[in-house]
Coordinates of C-alpha atoms and ligand atoms in Angstrom, one line a residue:
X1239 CA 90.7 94.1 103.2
X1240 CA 88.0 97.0 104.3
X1241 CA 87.6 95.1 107.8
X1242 CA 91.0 94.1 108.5
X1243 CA 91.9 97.5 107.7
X1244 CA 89.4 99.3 110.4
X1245 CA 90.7 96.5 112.8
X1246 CA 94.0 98.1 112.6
X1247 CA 92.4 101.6 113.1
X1248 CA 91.1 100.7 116.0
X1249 CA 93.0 98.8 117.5
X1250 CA 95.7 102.4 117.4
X1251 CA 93.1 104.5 118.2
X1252 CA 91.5 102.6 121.4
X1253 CA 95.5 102.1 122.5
X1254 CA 95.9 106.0 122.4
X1255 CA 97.8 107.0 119.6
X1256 CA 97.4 110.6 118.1
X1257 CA 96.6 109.9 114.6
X1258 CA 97.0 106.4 112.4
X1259 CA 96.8 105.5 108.7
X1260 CA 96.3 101.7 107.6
X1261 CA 96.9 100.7 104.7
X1262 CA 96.3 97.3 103.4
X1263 CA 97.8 95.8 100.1
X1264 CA 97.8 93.2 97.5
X1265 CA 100.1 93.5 94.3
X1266 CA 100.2 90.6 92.1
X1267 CA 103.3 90.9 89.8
X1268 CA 105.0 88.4 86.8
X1269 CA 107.9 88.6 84.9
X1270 CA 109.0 87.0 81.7
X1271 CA 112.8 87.5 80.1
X1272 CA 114.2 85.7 77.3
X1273 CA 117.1 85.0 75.9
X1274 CA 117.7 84.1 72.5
X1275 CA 115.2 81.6 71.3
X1276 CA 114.3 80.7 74.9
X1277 CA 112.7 81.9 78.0
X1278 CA 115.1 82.6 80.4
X1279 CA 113.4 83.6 83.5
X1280 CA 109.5 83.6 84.4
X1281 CA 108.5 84.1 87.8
X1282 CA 104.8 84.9 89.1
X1283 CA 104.3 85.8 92.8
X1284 CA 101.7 87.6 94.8
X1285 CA 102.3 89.4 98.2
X1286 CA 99.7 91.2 100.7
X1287 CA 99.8 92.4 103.9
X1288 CA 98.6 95.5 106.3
X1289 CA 101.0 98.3 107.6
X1290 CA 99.8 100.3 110.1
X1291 CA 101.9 104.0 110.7
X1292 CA 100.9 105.7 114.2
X1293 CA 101.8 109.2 115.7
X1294 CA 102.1 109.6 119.3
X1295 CA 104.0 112.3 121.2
X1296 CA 104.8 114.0 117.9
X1297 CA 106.7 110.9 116.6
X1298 CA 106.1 108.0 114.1
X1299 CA 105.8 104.5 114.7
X1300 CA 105.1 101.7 111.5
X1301 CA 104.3 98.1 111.6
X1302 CA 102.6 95.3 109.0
X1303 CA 101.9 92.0 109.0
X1304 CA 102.0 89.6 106.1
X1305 CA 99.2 87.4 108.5
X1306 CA 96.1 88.6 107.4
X1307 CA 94.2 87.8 110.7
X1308 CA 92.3 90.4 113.0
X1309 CA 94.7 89.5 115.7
X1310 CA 98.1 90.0 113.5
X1311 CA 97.0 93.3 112.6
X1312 CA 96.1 94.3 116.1
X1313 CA 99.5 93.0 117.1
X1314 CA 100.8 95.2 114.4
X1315 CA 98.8 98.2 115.5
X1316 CA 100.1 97.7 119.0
X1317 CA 103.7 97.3 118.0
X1318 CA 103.6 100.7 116.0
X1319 CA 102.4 102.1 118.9
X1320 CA 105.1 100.9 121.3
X1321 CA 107.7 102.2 118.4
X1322 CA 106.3 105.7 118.5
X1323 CA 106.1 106.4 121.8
X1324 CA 109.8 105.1 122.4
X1325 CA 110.6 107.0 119.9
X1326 CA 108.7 110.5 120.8
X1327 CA 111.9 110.5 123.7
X1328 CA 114.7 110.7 120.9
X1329 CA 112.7 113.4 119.1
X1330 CA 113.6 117.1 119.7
X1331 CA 110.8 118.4 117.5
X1332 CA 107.6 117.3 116.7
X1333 CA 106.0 116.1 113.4
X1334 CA 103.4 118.2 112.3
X1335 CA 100.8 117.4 109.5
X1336 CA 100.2 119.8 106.6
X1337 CA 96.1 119.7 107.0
X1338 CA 94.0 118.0 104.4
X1339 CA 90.9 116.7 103.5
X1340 CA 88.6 113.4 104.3
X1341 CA 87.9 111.1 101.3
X1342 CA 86.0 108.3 100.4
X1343 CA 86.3 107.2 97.3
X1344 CA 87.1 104.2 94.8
X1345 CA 89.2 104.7 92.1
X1346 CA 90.2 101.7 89.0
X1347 CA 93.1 102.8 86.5
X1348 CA 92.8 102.6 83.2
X1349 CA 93.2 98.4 82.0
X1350 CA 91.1 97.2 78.9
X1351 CA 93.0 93.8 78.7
X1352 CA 93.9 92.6 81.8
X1353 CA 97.9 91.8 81.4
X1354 CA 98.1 88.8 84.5
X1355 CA 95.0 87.3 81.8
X1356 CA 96.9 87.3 78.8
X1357 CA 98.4 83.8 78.2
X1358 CA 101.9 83.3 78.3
X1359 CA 101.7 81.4 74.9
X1360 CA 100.8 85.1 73.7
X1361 CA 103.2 87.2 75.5
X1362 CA 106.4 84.5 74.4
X1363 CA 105.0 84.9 70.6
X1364 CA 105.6 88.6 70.8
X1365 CA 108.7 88.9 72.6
X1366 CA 110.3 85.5 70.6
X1367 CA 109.3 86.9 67.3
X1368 CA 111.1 89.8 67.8
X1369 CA 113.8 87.6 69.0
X1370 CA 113.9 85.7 65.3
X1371 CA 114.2 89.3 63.5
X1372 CA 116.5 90.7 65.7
X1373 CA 119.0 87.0 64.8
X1374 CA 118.3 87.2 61.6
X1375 CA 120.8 89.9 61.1
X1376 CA 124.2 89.0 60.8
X1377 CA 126.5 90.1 63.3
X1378 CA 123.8 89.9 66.0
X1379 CA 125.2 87.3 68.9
X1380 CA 122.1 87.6 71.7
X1381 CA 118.7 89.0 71.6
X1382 CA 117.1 89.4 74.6
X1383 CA 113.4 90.2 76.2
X1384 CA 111.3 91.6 78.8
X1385 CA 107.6 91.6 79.9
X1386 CA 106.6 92.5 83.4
X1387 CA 103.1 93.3 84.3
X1388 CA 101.8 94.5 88.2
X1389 CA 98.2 94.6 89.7
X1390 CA 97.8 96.1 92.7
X1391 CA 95.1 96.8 95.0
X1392 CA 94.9 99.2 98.2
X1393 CA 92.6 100.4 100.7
X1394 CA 93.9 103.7 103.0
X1395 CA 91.9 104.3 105.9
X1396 CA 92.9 107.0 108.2
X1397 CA 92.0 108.3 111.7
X1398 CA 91.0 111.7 110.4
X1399 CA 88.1 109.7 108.6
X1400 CA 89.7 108.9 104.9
X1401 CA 88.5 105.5 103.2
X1402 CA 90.2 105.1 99.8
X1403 CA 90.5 101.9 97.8
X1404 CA 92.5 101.9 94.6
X1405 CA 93.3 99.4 91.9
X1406 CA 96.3 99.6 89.2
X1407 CA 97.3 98.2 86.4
X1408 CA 100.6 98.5 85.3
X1409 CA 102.7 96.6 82.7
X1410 CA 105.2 97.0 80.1
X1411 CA 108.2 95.7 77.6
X1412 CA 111.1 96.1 75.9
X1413 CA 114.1 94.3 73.6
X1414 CA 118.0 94.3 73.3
X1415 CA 120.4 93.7 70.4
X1416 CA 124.1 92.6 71.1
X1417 CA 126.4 92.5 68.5
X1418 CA 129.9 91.6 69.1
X1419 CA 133.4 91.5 67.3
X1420 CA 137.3 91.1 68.3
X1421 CA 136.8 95.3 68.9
X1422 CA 134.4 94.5 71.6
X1423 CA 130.3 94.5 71.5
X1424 CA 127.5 96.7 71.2
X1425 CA 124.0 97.1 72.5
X1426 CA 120.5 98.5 71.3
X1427 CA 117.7 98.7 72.9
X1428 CA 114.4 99.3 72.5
X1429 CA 112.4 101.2 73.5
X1430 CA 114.5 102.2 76.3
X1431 CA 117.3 100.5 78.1
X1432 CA 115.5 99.8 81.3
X1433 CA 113.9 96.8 80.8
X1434 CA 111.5 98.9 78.2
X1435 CA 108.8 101.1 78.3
X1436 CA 105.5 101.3 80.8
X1437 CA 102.8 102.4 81.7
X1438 CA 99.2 102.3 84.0
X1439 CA 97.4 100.6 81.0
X1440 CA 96.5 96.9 80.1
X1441 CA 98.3 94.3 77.7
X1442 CA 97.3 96.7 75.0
X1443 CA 99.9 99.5 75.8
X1444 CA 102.6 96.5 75.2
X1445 CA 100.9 95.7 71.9
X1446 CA 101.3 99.0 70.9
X1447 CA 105.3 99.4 71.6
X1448 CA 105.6 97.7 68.1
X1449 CA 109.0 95.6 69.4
X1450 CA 108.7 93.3 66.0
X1451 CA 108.7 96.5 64.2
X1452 CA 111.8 97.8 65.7
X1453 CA 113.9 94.4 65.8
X1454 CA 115.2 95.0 62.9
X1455 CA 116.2 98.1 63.3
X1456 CA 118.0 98.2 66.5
X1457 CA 119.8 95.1 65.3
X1458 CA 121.3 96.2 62.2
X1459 CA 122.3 99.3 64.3
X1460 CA 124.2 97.3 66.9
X1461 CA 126.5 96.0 64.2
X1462 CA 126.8 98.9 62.8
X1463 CA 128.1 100.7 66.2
X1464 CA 130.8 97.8 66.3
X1465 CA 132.5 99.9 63.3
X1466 CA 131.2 103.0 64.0
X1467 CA 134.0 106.3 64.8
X1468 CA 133.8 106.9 68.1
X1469 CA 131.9 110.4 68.8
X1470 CA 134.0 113.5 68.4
X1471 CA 134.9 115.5 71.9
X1472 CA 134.3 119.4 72.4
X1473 CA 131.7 121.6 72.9
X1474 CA 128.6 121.1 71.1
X1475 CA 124.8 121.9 70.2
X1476 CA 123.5 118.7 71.3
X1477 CA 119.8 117.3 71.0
X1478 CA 118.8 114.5 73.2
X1479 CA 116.0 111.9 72.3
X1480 CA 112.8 111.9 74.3
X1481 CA 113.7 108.8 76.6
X1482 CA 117.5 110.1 77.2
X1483 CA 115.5 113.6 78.3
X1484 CA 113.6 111.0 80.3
X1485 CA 116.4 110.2 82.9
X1486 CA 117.8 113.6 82.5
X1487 CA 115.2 114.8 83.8
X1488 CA 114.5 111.9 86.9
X1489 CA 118.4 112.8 87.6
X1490 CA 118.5 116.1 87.4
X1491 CA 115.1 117.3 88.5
X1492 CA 113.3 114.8 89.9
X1493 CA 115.7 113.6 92.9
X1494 CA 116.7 117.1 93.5
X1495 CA 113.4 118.2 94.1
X1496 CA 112.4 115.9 96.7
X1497 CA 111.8 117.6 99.5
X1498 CA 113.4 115.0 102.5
X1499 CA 116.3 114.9 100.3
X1500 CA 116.4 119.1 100.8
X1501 CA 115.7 118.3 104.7
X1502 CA 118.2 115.9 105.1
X1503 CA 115.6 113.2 106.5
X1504 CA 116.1 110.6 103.5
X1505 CA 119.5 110.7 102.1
X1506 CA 120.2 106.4 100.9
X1507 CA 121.0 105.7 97.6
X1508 CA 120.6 108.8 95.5
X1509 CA 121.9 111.4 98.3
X1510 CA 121.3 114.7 99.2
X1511 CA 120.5 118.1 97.0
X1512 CA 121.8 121.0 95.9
X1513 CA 118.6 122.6 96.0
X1514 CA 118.6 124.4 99.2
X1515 CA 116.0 125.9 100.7
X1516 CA 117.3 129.4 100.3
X1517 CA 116.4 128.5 96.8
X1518 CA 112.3 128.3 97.5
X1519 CA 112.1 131.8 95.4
X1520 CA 113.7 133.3 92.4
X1521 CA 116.6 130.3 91.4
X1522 CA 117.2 130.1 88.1
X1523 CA 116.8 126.6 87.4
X1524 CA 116.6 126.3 83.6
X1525 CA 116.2 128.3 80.6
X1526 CA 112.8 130.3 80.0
X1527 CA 112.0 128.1 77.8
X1528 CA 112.0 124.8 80.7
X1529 CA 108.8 124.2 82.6
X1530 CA 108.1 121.1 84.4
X1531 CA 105.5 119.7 86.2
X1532 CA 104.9 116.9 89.1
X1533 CA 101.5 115.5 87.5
X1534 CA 99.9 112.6 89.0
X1535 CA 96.8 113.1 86.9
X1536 CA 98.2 112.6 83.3
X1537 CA 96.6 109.1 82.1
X1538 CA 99.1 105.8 81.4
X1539 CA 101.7 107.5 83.8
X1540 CA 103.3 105.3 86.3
X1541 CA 103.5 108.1 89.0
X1542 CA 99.3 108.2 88.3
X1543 CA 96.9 107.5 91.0
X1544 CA 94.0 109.1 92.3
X1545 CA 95.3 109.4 95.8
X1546 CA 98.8 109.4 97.2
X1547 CA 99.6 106.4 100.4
X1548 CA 98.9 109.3 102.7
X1549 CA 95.4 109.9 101.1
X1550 CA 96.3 113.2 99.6
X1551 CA 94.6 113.6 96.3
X1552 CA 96.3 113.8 92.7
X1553 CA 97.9 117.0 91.9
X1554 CA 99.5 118.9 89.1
X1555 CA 102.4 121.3 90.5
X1556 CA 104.9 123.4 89.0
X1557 CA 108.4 122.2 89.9
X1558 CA 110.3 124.7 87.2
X1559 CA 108.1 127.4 85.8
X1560 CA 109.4 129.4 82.5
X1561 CA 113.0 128.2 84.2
X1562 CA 112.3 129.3 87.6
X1563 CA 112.3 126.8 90.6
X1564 CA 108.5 126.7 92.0
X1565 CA 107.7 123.9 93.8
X1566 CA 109.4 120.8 95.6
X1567 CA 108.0 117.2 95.8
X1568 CA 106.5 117.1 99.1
X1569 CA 104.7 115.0 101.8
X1570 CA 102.5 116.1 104.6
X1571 CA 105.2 115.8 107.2
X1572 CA 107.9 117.8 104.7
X1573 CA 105.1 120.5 103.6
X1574 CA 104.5 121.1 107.1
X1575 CA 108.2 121.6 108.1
X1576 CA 108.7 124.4 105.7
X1577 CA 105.3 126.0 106.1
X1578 CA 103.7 125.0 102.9
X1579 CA 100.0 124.7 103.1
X1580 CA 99.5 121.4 101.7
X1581 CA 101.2 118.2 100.7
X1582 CA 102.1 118.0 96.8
X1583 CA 100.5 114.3 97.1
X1584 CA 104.1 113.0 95.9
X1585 CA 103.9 110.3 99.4
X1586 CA 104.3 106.6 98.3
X1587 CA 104.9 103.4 99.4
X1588 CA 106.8 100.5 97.6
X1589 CA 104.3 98.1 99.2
X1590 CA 102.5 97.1 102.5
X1591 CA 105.7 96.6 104.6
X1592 CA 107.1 100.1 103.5
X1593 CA 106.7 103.2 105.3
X1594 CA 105.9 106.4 102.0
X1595 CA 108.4 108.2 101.2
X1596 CA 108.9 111.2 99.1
X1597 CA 108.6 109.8 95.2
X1598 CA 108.4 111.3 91.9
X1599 CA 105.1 111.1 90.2
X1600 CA 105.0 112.1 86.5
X1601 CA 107.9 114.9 86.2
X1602 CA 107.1 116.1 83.1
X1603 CA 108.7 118.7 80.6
X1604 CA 106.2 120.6 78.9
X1605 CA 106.3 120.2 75.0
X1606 CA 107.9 123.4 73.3
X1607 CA 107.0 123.4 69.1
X1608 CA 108.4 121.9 66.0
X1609 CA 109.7 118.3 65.3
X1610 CA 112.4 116.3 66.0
X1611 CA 113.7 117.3 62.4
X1612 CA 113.2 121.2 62.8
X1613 CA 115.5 120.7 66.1
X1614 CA 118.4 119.2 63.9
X1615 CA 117.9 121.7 60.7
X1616 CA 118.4 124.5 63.1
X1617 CA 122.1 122.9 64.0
X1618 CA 124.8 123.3 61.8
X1619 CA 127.1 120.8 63.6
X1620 CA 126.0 119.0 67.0
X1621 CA 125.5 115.6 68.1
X1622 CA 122.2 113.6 68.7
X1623 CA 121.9 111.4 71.2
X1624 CA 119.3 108.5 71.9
X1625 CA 118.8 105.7 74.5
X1626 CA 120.7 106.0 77.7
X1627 CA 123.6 103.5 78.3
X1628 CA 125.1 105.2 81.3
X1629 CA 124.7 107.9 83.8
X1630 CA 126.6 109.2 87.2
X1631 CA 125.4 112.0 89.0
X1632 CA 127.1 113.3 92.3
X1633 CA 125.2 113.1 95.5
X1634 CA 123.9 116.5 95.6
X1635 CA 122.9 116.2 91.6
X1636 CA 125.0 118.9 90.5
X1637 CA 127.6 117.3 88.1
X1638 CA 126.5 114.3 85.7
X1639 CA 127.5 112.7 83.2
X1640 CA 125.4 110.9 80.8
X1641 CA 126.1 108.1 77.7
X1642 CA 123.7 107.2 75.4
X1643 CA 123.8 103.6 73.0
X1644 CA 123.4 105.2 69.7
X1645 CA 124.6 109.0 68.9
X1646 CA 124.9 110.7 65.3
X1647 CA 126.7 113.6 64.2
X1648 CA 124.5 116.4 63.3
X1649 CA 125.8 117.9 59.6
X1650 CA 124.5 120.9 57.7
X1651 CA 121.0 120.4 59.9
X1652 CA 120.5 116.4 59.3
X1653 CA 121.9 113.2 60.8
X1654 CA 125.3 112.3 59.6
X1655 CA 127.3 109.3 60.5
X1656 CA 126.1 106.9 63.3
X1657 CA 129.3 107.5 66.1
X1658 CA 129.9 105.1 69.2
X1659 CA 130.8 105.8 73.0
X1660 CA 128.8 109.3 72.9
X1661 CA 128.8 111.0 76.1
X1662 CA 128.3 114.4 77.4
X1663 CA 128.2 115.7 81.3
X1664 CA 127.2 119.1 82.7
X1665 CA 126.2 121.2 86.0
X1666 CA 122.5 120.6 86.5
X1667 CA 121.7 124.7 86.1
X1668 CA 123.8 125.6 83.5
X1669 CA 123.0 122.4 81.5
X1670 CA 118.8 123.3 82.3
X1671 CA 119.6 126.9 81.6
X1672 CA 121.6 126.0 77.7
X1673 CA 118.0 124.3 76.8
X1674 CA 117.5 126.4 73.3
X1675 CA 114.7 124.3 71.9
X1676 CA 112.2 121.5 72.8
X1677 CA 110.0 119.9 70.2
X1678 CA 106.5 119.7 70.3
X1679 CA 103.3 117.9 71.4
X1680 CA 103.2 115.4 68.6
X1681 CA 106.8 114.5 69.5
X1682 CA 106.1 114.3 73.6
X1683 CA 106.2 111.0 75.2
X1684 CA 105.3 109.8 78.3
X1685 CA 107.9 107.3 79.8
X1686 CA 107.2 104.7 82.6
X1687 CA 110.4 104.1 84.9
X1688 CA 109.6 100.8 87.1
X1689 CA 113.0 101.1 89.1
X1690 CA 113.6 104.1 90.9
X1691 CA 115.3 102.8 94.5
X1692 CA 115.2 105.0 97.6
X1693 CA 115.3 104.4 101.3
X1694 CA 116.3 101.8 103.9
X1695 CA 115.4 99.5 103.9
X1696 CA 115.3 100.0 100.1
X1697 CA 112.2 100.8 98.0
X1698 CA 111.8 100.8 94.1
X1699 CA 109.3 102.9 93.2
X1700 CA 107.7 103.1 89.6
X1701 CA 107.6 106.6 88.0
X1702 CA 106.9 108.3 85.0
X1703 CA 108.5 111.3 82.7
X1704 CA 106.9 112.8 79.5
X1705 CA 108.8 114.9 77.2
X1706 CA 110.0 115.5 73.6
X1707 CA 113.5 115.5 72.3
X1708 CA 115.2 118.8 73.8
X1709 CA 118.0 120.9 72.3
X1710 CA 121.1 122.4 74.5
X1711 CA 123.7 124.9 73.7
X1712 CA 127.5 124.3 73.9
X1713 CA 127.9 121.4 75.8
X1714 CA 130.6 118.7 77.3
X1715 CA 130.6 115.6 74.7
X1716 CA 133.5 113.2 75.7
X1717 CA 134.9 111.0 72.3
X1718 CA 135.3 108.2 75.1
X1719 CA 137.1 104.8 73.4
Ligands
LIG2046 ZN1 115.6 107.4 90.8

C-alpha cells in the first residue's frame, strides 16, 4: 500500500501539480440478515483501490484505480492532473487550503475480537435465538436480523509531507418484531430501527447489545401496539428516548452544520441549510441548557479516527455551546473560504473511489443530570417517545417531523398507556430552544449510524451520536391513524 501510494505522489508531483493527497484503501465488509428461522441474505466482499486528488491552477482534480499496479496508479495520477487543470479554466476563484500540520503516524482502533474472525455458526446462534424468542410470542408474524461488520485499512500520504496509516474496526446488530392483524401491523425494533446499533469496537460490542434479552420484549410490544389508542394530538411536554434524540440531532444539527451545505458546494440528497453564515456569532440555536459537540475522539464512535481523509487530526469542537451556534463542520477547503484558521477535521471519504466530503463525526449532546425517570416525574401529562419509525425534514432543515415505533402517555409523572402512530414535528430553533431537561451521564449513549448518504455520486458515510433521553416544552404531537 505504502509504495503504491508514494508512486501516486510522484507521479503528480513530477507532472506539476500544486499539491496532491493519495490515499490508498482496503475495507473488507460482510453482512448477514435473517428472516424468521432462516438466513436471508449473507454477502462477504472486499474492495481496494488508490485515489489520487491533485490541485493545479487553484482547482481540484481526483482519480483511483481499482488495479493495484505502479502503472494504474500513475495513470490515475496523470488523469487527475489532466482534470484539474481543465478544470482551473471554469474556476473563478481559487481553492485555498486552511494550513496544517505534517504527520506520521499509525493509528489501530479499538477491536479485541476481531468481527470478520467470528464464525458464522456464532453470529447465526445469536441473531436466530433471538429469532425463536421473538416467535414465541403469539401474535408475532416475522422476526427479522442484522449483523454487519467492516475492516478497513488506509494509508494518506500527502505532498506537504503527511504519512498516515489507519485501521478500523467497525461492526454492529440489531432485531425487528412484526406483529400483524386485520387492523394492520406493527413493528419493534431493537436497539434502533436502522439496522441496529454500532460502533468502532470488535464482535464484543455486538455481544453486549443483549438482542436475546430484548426479544421478548419488543415482541410482546409489537402486539400490543396492534391494539394500542392511537397517540393523542396537541401540544405537549414531550421526552424523547436517547436513539430518537440520536437522529434528531443528525437531522437537525448535524446536516445543518455542514459547512458545504452553508456554501452551497454540496447540496444532493439532504439539501441545503438554514444556517447562514450571517449566523457564525450570537444565533440562538437551542436552549441554554443544549451543548453539542463534533468529537472524533470519543472511543466506540463511528465518526472516530485518529486523522480525517485530508490528514487533519481528531478534534473536539463546539457546534452549540450553552445554546449558542459556535462552530460548523468543516474541511480545509470550506475553513479556508470563510477565514477560519483550521479545518474541524470533519473531511471523509466513503472509500478509495470517493473524493471527502464534509461528514459528521460524533455530534454529541452533552449529558444534563437526573434519570430517565426524574425526566417523566417532572411531567404531569406529556408523551414519551422511543425508536424512530419515520422522519422528513425540509431541505434547509428547518421544519421536521418525526414518528417514533413505540410512544406512552406520560400520567401524573410515570408512563401510562402504551399509544400507536406517535408523532411530533417542529422548527429546528424553536424545537432546540423548548429543551427543558436532558438526563444524565449514566443515561448517555453513544449511537453508531452506518448509513448517512451524501454526494454524487452518492456516499454513505458511518457516523455516530451520543446523548441521553431529552425533555421539550409544548410541542406538535400529531394522533396520526
Ligand atoms: Zn444523514
Amino acid at each position: 500500500m505504502e509504495e503504491l501510494v508514494q508512486c501516486g505522489l510522484d507521479a503528480a508531483v513530477g507532472a506539476g501539480a500544486d499539491f496532491v493527497e493519495v490515499r490508498a484503501e482496503t475495507r473488507q465488509s460482510e453482512s448477514i440478515q435473517t428472516k424468521n428461522r432462516e438466513v436471508d441474505s449473507l454477502s462477504r466482499q472486499e474492495t481496494s483501490g488508490v485515489g489520487v486528488r491533485v490541485l493545479k491552477n487553484g482547482a481540484w482534480g481526483f482519480a483511483a484505480t481499482g488495479v493495484p499496479t505502479r502503472q494504474a496508479v500513475q495513470q490515475a495520477a496523470a488523469r487527475a492532473l489532466e482534470i484539474a487543470r481543465a478544470t482551473s479554466k471554469l474556476r473563478s476563484r481559487p481553492v485555498t487550503l486552511a494550513p496544517e500540520g505534517v504527520y506520521r503516524d499509525n493509528y489501530s482502533g479499538p477491536c479485541r475480537r476481531d468481527p470478520l474472525d467470528v464464525s458464522l455458526e456464532e453470529k447465526l446462534e445469536l441473531l436466530l435465538s433471538a429469532a425463536e424468542r421473538m416467535l414465541a410470542v403469539q401474535g408475532v408474524v416475522m422476526a427479522k436480523g442484522q449483523m454487519a461488520a467492516w475492516r478497513t485499512e488506509k494509508v494518506f500520504a500527502s505532498s506537504e509531507g503527511s504519512r498516515i496509516r489507519q485501521q478500523l474496526t467497525t461492526c454492529g446488530a440489531g432485531i425487528e418484531a412484526y406483529a400483524a392483524s386485520e387492523g394492520g401491523f406493527q413493528r419493534r425494533s431493537y436497539p434502533t430501527s436502522f439496522g441496529g446499533d454500532f460502533n468502532n469496537a470488535g464482535y464484543e460490542f455486538i455481544e453486549g447489545l443483549a438482542l436475546g434479552d430484548n426479544a421478548e420484549r419488543i415482541a410482546e410490544e409489537a402486539v400490543a401496539l396492534l391494539s394500542a389508542p392511537p397517540c393523542p394530538a396537541g401540544k405537549f411536554d414531550i421526552i424523547l428516548d436517547s436513539s430518537q434524540m440520536a437522529l434528531q440531532i443528525h437531522e437537525s444539527v448535524g446536516h445543518p452544520t455542514e459547512l458545504d451545505r452553508v456554501l452551497g458546494t454540496e447540496l444532493s440528497y439532504a439539501g441545503g441549510s438554514f444556517l447562514t453564515l450571517d449566523k457564525r456569532s450570537g444565533y440562538r440555536y437551542g436552549s441554554p441548557l443544549v451543548t453539542i459537540v463534533a468529537d472524533a475522539t470519543v472511543p466506540g464512535g463511528l465518526g472516530t479516527f485518529a486523522y480525517d481523509d485530508e490528514g487533519v487530526p481528531a478534534q473536539s469542537l463546539d457546534v452549540i455551546r450553552e445554546g449558542q451556534f459556535a462552530n460548523y463542520l468543516s474541511s480545509r477547503e470550506a475553513a479556508a473560504e470563510i477565514g477560519i484558521g483550521r479545518s474541524g477535521g470533519c473531511c471523509r471519504a466513503s472509500g478509495w473511489n470517493r473524493i471527502p466530503l464534509i461528514r459528521m463525526t460524533n455530534i454529541n449532546l452533552l449529558p444534563g443530570e437526573g434519570t430517565l425517570d426524574d425526566l417523566l416525574a417532572d411531567t404531569p401529562h406529556g408523551i414519551y417517545f422511543e425508536t424512530n419509525r419515520s422522519w422528513s425534514i425540509d431541505d434547509r432543515r428547518v421544519n421536521f417531523q418525526f414518528g417514533t415505533e413505540a410512544a406512552w402517555e406520560i400520567k401524573g409523572g410515570k408512563r401510562a398507556r402504551l399509544v400507536k402512530n406517535a408523532m411530533y414535528t417542529g422548527i429546528t430553533p424553536q424545537f432546540w430552544g423548548a429543551c427543558v431537561g436532558i438526563a444524565g451521564p449514566e443515561e448517555w449513549r453513544l449511537w453508531g449510524l452506518p448509513n448517512c448518504g451524501k454526494g454524487e455520486p452518492s456516499q454513505v458515510m458511518q457516523v455516530g451520536h451520543g446523548t441521553a433521553p431529552a425533555k421539550f416544552s409544548k410541542v406538535d404531537v400529531l394522533g396520526a391513524g
